[in-house]
mmCIF file with all atom_site columns, C-alpha atoms in Angstrom:
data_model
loop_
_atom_site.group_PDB
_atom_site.id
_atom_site.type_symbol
_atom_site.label_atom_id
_atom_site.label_alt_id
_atom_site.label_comp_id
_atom_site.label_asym_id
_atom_site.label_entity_id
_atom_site.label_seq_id
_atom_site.pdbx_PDB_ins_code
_atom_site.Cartn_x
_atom_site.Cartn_y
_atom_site.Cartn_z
_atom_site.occupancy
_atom_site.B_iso_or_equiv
_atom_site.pdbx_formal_charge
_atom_site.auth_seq_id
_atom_site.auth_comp_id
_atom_site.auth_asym_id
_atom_site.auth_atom_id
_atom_site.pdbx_PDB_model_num
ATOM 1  C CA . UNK A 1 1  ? 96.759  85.530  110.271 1.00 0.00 ? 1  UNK A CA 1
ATOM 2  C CA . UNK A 1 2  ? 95.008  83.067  107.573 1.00 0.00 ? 2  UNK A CA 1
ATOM 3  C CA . UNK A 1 3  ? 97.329  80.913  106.368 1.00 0.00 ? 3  UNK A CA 1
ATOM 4  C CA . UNK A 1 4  ? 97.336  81.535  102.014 1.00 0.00 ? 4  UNK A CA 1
ATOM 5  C CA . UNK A 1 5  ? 97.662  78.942  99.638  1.00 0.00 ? 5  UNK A CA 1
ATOM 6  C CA . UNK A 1 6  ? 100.893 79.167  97.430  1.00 0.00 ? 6  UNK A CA 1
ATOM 7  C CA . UNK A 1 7  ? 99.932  80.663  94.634  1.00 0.00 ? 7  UNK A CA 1
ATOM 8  C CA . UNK A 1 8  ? 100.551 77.802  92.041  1.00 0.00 ? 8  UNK A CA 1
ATOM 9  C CA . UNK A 1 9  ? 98.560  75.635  94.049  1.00 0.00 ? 9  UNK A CA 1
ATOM 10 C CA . UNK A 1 10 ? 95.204  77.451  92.310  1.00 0.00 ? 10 UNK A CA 1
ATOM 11 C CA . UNK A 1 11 ? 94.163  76.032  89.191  1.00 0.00 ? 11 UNK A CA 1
ATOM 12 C CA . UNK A 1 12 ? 92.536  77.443  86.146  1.00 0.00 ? 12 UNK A CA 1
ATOM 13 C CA . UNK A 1 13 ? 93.424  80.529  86.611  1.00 0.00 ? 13 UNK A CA 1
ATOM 14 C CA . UNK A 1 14 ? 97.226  80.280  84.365  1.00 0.00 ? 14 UNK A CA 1
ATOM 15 C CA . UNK A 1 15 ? 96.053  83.622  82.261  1.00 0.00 ? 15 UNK A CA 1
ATOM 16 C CA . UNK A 1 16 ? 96.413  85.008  85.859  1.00 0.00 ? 16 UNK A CA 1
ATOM 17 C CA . UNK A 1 17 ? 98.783  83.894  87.103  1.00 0.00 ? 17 UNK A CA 1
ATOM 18 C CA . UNK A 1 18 ? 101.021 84.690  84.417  1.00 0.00 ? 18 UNK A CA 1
ATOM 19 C CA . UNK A 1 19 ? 99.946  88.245  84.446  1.00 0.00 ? 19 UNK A CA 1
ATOM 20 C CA . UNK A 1 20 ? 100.882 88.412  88.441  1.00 0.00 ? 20 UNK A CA 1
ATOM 21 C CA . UNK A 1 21 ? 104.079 87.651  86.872  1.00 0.00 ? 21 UNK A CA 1
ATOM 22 C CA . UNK A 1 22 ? 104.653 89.856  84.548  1.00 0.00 ? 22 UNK A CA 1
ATOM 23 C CA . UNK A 1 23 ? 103.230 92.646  86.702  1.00 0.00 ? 23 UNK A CA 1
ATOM 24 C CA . UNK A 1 24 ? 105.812 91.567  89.532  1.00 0.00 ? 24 UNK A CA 1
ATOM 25 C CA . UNK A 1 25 ? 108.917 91.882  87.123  1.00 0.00 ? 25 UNK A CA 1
ATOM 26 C CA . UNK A 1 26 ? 107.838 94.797  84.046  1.00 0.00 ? 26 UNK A CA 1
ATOM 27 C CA . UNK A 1 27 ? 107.767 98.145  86.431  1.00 0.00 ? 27 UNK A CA 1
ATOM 28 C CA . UNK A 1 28 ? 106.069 99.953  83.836  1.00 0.00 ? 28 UNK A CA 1
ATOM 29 C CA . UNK A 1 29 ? 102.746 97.798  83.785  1.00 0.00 ? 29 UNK A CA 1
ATOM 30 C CA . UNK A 1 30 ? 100.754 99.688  86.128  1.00 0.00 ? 30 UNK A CA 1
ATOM 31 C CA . UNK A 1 31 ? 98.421  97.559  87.632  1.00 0.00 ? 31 UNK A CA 1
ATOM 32 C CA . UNK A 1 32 ? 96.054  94.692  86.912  1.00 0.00 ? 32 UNK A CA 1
ATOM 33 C CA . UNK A 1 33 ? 92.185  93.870  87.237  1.00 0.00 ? 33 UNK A CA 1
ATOM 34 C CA . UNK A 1 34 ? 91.237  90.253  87.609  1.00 0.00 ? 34 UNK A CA 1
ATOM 35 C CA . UNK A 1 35 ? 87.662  89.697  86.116  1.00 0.00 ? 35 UNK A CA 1
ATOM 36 C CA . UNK A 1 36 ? 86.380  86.049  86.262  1.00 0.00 ? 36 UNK A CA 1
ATOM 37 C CA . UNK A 1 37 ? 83.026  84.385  88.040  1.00 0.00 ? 37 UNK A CA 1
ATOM 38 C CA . UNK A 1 38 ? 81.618  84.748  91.336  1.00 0.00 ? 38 UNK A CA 1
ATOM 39 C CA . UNK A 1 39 ? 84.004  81.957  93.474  1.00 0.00 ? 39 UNK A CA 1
ATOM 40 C CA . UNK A 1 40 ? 86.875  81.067  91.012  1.00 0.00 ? 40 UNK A CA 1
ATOM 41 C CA . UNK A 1 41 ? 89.579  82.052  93.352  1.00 0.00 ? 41 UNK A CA 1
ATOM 42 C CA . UNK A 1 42 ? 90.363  85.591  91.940  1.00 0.00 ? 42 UNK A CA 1
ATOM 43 C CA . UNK A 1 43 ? 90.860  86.781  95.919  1.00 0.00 ? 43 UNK A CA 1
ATOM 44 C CA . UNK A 1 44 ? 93.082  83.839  97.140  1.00 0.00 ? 44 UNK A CA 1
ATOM 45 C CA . UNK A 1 45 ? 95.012  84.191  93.925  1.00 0.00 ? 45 UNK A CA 1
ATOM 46 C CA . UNK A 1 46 ? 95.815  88.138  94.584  1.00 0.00 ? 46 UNK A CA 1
ATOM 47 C CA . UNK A 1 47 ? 96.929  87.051  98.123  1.00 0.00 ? 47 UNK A CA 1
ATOM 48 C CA . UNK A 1 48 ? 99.158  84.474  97.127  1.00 0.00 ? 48 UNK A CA 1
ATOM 49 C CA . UNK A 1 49 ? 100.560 86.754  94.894  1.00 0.00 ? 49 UNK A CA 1
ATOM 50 C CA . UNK A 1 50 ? 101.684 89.016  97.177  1.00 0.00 ? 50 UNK A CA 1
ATOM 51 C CA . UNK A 1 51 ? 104.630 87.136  97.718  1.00 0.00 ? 51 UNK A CA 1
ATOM 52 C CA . UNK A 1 52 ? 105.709 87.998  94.397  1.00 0.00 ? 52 UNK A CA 1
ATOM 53 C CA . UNK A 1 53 ? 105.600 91.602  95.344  1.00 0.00 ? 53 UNK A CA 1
ATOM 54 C CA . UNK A 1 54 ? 107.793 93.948  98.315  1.00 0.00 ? 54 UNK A CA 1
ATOM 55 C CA . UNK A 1 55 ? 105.980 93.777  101.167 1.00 0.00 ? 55 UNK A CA 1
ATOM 56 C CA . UNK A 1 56 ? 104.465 97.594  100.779 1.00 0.00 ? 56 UNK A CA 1
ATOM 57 C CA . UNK A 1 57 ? 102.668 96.996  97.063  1.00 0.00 ? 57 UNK A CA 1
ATOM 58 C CA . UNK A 1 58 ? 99.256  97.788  97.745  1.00 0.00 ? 58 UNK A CA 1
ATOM 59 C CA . UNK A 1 59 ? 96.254  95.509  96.589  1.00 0.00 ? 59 UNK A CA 1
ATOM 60 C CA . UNK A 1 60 ? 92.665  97.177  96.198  1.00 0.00 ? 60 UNK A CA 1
ATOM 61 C CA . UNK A 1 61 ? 89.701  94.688  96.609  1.00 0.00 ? 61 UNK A CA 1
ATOM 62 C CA . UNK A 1 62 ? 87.001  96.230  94.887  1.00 0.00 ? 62 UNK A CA 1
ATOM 63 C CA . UNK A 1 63 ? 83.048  95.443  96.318  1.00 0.00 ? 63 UNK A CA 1
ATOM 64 C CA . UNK A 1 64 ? 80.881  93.256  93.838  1.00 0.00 ? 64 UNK A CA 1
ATOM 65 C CA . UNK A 1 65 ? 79.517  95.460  91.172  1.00 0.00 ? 65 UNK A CA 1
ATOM 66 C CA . UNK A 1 66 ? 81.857  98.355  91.184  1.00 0.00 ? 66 UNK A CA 1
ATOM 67 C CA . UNK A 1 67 ? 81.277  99.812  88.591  1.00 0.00 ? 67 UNK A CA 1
ATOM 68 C CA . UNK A 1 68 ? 83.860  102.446 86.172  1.00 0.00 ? 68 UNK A CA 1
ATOM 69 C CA . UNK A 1 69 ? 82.952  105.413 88.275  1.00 0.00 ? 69 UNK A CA 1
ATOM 70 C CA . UNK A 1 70 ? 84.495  102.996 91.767  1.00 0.00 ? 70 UNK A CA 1
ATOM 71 C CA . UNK A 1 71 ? 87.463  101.715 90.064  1.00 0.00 ? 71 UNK A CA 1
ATOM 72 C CA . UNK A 1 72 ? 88.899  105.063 88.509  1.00 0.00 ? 72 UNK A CA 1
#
């Protein structure tokens, strides 16, 4: 297994992380889609986060360009 970078140790990406947050303590938010450029960490981010999270939350990676139609 990779080893993952703790998830503070990412930077620029505080809007994110704080809604990781929020998503790991509110049960009613339902979910979360990280939008940001090609290679700002949006991946390593998620799986740092799932430390946050009981170790049977599911995370979805969605392929480049999905589109509505993909992620409903």
């Amino acid at each position: 297994m990779p080893e993952l970078l703790p998830f503070p140790a990412l930077v620029g990406l505080e809007p994110a992380q704080q809604a990781l947050r929020l998503l790991a303590v509110e049960p009613r938010l339902r979910g979360l889609v990280l939008a940001a450029p090609v290679g700002s960490g949006k991946s390593t981010l998620a799986r740092g986060a799932q430390s946050l999270f009981g170790a049977g939350t599911p995370f979805v990676e969605l392929p480049l360009g999905a589109d509505d139609d993909v992620l409903l």
